[in-house]
Amino acid sequence: MEKYEGKCSKCGRIYRSHRKNDLIVCDCWRYCPICEATMQPYTPDLAPETYGKDGKRDMQILMVCNNHSPPFYSTQEPMEVVLT
């Protein structure tokens, strides 16, 4: 009998548990929102200065899906869900 539940604010997935205030990390950030394929970790191949004044934006990209042209880059971070 699961008493407590929480909902991911990003994808809407509902998690349930027997323990109150459990902290769950939703894995929705790992999947491409376009094709739902598992995305790969992204590492910039050049120094941030190479990209110009806004080069730091590329350092915020965490994941990439290469199933698209151009590739889909994601800055989404893991979402924490608290069960109440």
CSV table of N, CA and C in Angstrom, one decimal:
chain,number,residue,atom,x,y,z
A,1,MET,N,0.8,-1.2,0.0
A,1,MET,CA,0.0,0.0,0.0
A,1,MET,C,0.9,1.2,0.0
A,2,GLU,N,0.9,1.9,-1.1
A,2,GLU,CA,1.7,3.1,-1.2
A,2,GLU,C,0.9,4.4,-0.8
A,3,LYS,N,1.4,5.1,0.2
A,3,LYS,CA,0.7,6.2,0.7
A,3,LYS,C,1.1,7.6,0.2
A,4,TYR,N,2.3,7.7,-0.2
A,4,TYR,CA,2.9,9.0,-0.6
A,4,TYR,C,3.2,9.0,-2.1
A,5,GLU,N,3.0,10.2,-2.7
A,5,GLU,CA,3.3,10.3,-4.1
A,5,GLU,C,3.8,11.7,-4.4
A,6,GLY,N,4.5,11.8,-5.5
A,6,GLY,CA,5.0,13.1,-6.0
A,6,GLY,C,5.0,13.1,-7.5
A,7,LYS,N,4.9,14.2,-8.1
A,7,LYS,CA,4.8,14.3,-9.6
A,7,LYS,C,6.0,15.2,-10.1
A,8,CYS,N,6.6,14.7,-11.1
A,8,CYS,CA,7.7,15.5,-11.7
A,8,CYS,C,7.1,16.7,-12.4
A,9,SER,N,7.7,17.8,-12.1
A,9,SER,CA,7.2,19.1,-12.7
A,9,SER,C,7.5,19.3,-14.2
A,10,LYS,N,8.5,18.5,-14.7
A,10,LYS,CA,8.9,18.6,-16.1
A,10,LYS,C,8.0,17.7,-17.0
A,11,CYS,N,8.0,16.4,-16.6
A,11,CYS,CA,7.3,15.4,-17.5
A,11,CYS,C,6.0,14.9,-17.0
A,12,GLY,N,5.6,15.2,-15.7
A,12,GLY,CA,4.4,14.8,-15.2
A,12,GLY,C,4.3,13.3,-14.7
A,13,ARG,N,5.4,12.6,-14.7
A,13,ARG,CA,5.5,11.2,-14.2
A,13,ARG,C,5.2,11.2,-12.7
A,14,ILE,N,4.4,10.3,-12.2
A,14,ILE,CA,4.0,10.2,-10.8
A,14,ILE,C,4.8,9.0,-10.2
A,15,TYR,N,5.4,9.3,-9.0
A,15,TYR,CA,6.2,8.3,-8.2
A,15,TYR,C,5.4,8.1,-6.9
A,16,ARG,N,5.5,6.8,-6.5
A,16,ARG,CA,4.8,6.5,-5.2
A,16,ARG,C,5.8,5.7,-4.3
A,17,SER,N,5.5,5.8,-3.0
A,17,SER,CA,6.4,5.2,-2.0
A,17,SER,C,5.6,5.0,-0.7
A,18,HIS,N,6.2,4.2,0.2
A,18,HIS,CA,5.6,4.0,1.5
A,18,HIS,C,6.2,5.0,2.5
A,19,ARG,N,7.2,5.7,2.1
A,19,ARG,CA,7.9,6.6,3.1
A,19,ARG,C,7.6,8.0,2.7
A,20,LYS,N,7.3,8.8,3.7
A,20,LYS,CA,7.1,10.3,3.4
A,20,LYS,C,8.4,11.0,3.2
A,21,ASN,N,8.4,12.0,2.4
A,21,ASN,CA,9.5,12.9,2.1
A,21,ASN,C,10.7,12.2,1.4
A,22,ASP,N,10.4,11.0,0.8
A,22,ASP,CA,11.4,10.4,-0.1
A,22,ASP,C,11.8,11.4,-1.2
A,23,LEU,N,13.0,11.3,-1.6
A,23,LEU,CA,13.5,12.2,-2.7
A,23,LEU,C,13.9,11.3,-3.8
A,24,ILE,N,13.2,11.5,-5.0
A,24,ILE,CA,13.4,10.7,-6.2
A,24,ILE,C,13.9,11.6,-7.3
A,25,VAL,N,14.9,11.2,-8.0
A,25,VAL,CA,15.4,12.0,-9.2
A,25,VAL,C,14.8,11.4,-10.4
A,26,CYS,N,14.0,12.1,-11.1
A,26,CYS,CA,13.3,11.7,-12.3
A,26,CYS,C,14.4,11.7,-13.5
A,27,ASP,N,14.3,10.6,-14.3
A,27,ASP,CA,15.3,10.5,-15.4
A,27,ASP,C,14.8,11.0,-16.7
A,28,CYS,N,13.7,11.8,-16.7
A,28,CYS,CA,13.2,12.4,-17.9
A,28,CYS,C,14.2,13.3,-18.7
A,29,TRP,N,15.1,13.8,-18.0
A,29,TRP,CA,16.1,14.7,-18.6
A,29,TRP,C,17.1,14.0,-19.5
A,30,ARG,N,17.1,12.6,-19.4
A,30,ARG,CA,18.0,11.8,-20.2
A,30,ARG,C,17.4,11.5,-21.6
A,31,TYR,N,16.2,11.8,-21.8
A,31,TYR,CA,15.5,11.4,-23.1
A,31,TYR,C,15.1,12.6,-23.9
A,32,CYS,N,15.3,12.4,-25.2
A,32,CYS,CA,15.0,13.5,-26.2
A,32,CYS,C,13.5,13.8,-26.2
A,33,PRO,N,13.1,15.0,-26.0
A,33,PRO,CA,11.7,15.4,-26.0
A,33,PRO,C,11.0,15.2,-27.4
A,34,ILE,N,11.9,15.1,-28.5
A,34,ILE,CA,11.4,15.0,-29.8
A,34,ILE,C,11.1,13.6,-30.2
A,35,CYS,N,12.1,12.7,-30.0
A,35,CYS,CA,12.0,11.3,-30.5
A,35,CYS,C,12.1,10.3,-29.4
A,36,GLU,N,12.3,10.8,-28.1
A,36,GLU,CA,12.3,9.9,-26.9
A,36,GLU,C,13.5,8.9,-26.9
A,37,ALA,N,14.5,9.2,-27.7
A,37,ALA,CA,15.7,8.3,-27.7
A,37,ALA,C,16.5,8.8,-26.5
A,38,THR,N,17.4,7.9,-26.1
A,38,THR,CA,18.3,8.2,-25.0
A,38,THR,C,19.4,9.2,-25.5
A,39,MET,N,19.5,10.3,-24.9
A,39,MET,CA,20.5,11.3,-25.3
A,39,MET,C,21.9,10.9,-24.7
A,40,GLN,N,22.9,11.5,-25.4
A,40,GLN,CA,24.3,11.2,-25.0
A,40,GLN,C,24.8,12.4,-24.3
A,41,PRO,N,25.8,12.2,-23.3
A,41,PRO,CA,26.4,13.4,-22.7
A,41,PRO,C,27.1,14.2,-23.7
A,42,TYR,N,27.1,15.6,-23.6
A,42,TYR,CA,27.7,16.5,-24.5
A,42,TYR,C,28.9,17.2,-23.9
A,43,THR,N,30.0,17.2,-24.7
A,43,THR,CA,31.2,17.9,-24.3
A,43,THR,C,31.6,18.8,-25.4
A,44,PRO,N,31.7,20.1,-25.2
A,44,PRO,CA,32.1,21.0,-26.3
A,44,PRO,C,33.5,20.6,-26.8
A,45,ASP,N,33.7,20.7,-28.1
A,45,ASP,CA,34.9,20.3,-28.7
A,45,ASP,C,35.9,21.5,-28.8
A,46,LEU,N,35.5,22.7,-28.5
A,46,LEU,CA,36.4,23.8,-28.6
A,46,LEU,C,36.3,24.6,-27.3
A,47,ALA,N,37.3,25.5,-27.1
A,47,ALA,CA,37.3,26.4,-25.9
A,47,ALA,C,36.1,27.4,-26.0
A,48,PRO,N,35.5,27.8,-24.9
A,48,PRO,CA,34.4,28.7,-24.9
A,48,PRO,C,34.7,30.0,-25.6
A,49,GLU,N,35.9,30.5,-25.6
A,49,GLU,CA,36.2,31.7,-26.2
A,49,GLU,C,36.0,31.6,-27.8
A,50,THR,N,36.1,30.4,-28.3
A,50,THR,CA,36.0,30.2,-29.7
A,50,THR,C,34.6,30.5,-30.2
A,51,TYR,N,33.6,30.4,-29.3
A,51,TYR,CA,32.2,30.6,-29.7
A,51,TYR,C,31.8,32.0,-29.6
A,52,GLY,N,32.6,32.9,-29.2
A,52,GLY,CA,32.3,34.3,-29.1
A,52,GLY,C,31.9,34.7,-27.7
A,53,LYS,N,31.3,35.9,-27.5
A,53,LYS,CA,31.0,36.4,-26.2
A,53,LYS,C,30.0,35.5,-25.5
A,54,ASP,N,29.1,34.8,-26.2
A,54,ASP,CA,28.1,34.0,-25.6
A,54,ASP,C,28.6,32.5,-25.5
A,55,GLY,N,29.9,32.3,-25.5
A,55,GLY,CA,30.5,31.0,-25.5
A,55,GLY,C,30.2,30.2,-24.3
A,56,LYS,N,29.8,30.8,-23.2
A,56,LYS,CA,29.5,30.1,-22.0
A,56,LYS,C,28.2,29.4,-22.1
A,57,ARG,N,27.4,29.7,-23.0
A,57,ARG,CA,26.1,29.0,-23.3
A,57,ARG,C,26.4,27.5,-23.6
A,58,ASP,N,27.4,27.3,-24.4
A,58,ASP,CA,27.8,25.9,-24.7
A,58,ASP,C,28.2,25.1,-23.5
A,59,MET,N,28.7,25.7,-22.5
A,59,MET,CA,29.1,25.0,-21.3
A,59,MET,C,27.9,24.6,-20.5
A,60,GLN,N,26.7,25.1,-20.8
A,60,GLN,CA,25.5,24.8,-20.0
A,60,GLN,C,24.8,23.6,-20.7
A,61,ILE,N,25.2,23.2,-21.9
A,61,ILE,CA,24.6,22.0,-22.6
A,61,ILE,C,25.0,20.8,-21.9
A,62,LEU,N,24.1,19.9,-21.5
A,62,LEU,CA,24.5,18.7,-20.8
A,62,LEU,C,24.3,17.4,-21.7
A,63,MET,N,23.3,17.4,-22.6
A,63,MET,CA,23.0,16.2,-23.3
A,63,MET,C,22.8,16.6,-24.8
A,64,VAL,N,23.0,15.6,-25.7
A,64,VAL,CA,22.7,15.9,-27.1
A,64,VAL,C,22.1,14.6,-27.7
A,65,CYS,N,21.1,14.9,-28.6
A,65,CYS,CA,20.5,13.8,-29.4
A,65,CYS,C,20.9,14.0,-30.9
A,66,ASN,N,21.7,13.0,-31.4
A,66,ASN,CA,22.2,13.2,-32.8
A,66,ASN,C,21.2,12.5,-33.8
A,67,ASN,N,20.0,12.2,-33.4
A,67,ASN,CA,19.0,11.6,-34.3
A,67,ASN,C,18.4,12.6,-35.2
A,68,HIS,N,18.7,13.9,-35.0
A,68,HIS,CA,18.1,15.0,-35.8
A,68,HIS,C,19.2,15.8,-36.5
A,69,SER,N,18.7,16.5,-37.5
A,69,SER,CA,19.6,17.4,-38.2
A,69,SER,C,19.0,18.8,-38.2
A,70,PRO,N,19.5,19.8,-37.5
A,70,PRO,CA,20.7,19.7,-36.7
A,70,PRO,C,20.4,19.0,-35.4
A,71,PRO,N,21.4,18.6,-34.7
A,71,PRO,CA,21.3,17.8,-33.4
A,71,PRO,C,20.5,18.6,-32.4
A,72,PHE,N,19.8,17.9,-31.5
A,72,PHE,CA,19.0,18.6,-30.4
A,72,PHE,C,19.9,18.7,-29.2
A,73,TYR,N,20.2,19.9,-28.7
A,73,TYR,CA,21.0,20.1,-27.5
A,73,TYR,C,20.1,20.4,-26.3
A,74,SER,N,20.4,19.8,-25.2
A,74,SER,CA,19.5,20.0,-24.0
A,74,SER,C,20.3,20.6,-22.8
A,75,THR,N,19.7,21.6,-22.2
A,75,THR,CA,20.3,22.1,-21.0
A,75,THR,C,19.5,21.7,-19.7
A,76,GLN,N,18.6,20.8,-19.9
A,76,GLN,CA,17.7,20.3,-18.8
A,76,GLN,C,18.6,19.5,-17.8
A,77,GLU,N,18.4,19.8,-16.6
A,77,GLU,CA,19.0,19.1,-15.5
A,77,GLU,C,18.1,18.1,-14.8
A,78,PRO,N,18.6,17.1,-14.1
A,78,PRO,CA,17.7,16.2,-13.4
A,78,PRO,C,16.7,16.9,-12.5
A,79,MET,N,15.5,16.3,-12.5
A,79,MET,CA,14.4,16.9,-11.7
A,79,MET,C,14.3,16.1,-10.4
A,80,GLU,N,14.2,16.8,-9.2
A,80,GLU,CA,14.0,16.1,-8.0
A,80,GLU,C,12.5,16.2,-7.7
A,81,VAL,N,12.0,15.0,-7.2
A,81,VAL,CA,10.6,14.9,-6.9
A,81,VAL,C,10.5,14.5,-5.4
A,82,VAL,N,9.8,15.3,-4.6
A,82,VAL,CA,9.7,14.9,-3.1
A,82,VAL,C,8.3,14.3,-3.0
A,83,LEU,N,8.3,13.1,-2.3
A,83,LEU,CA,7.0,12.4,-2.1
A,83,LEU,C,6.4,12.9,-0.8
A,84,THR,N,5.1,13.4,-0.9
A,84,THR,CA,4.4,13.9,0.2
A,84,THR,C,3.1,13.2,0.4
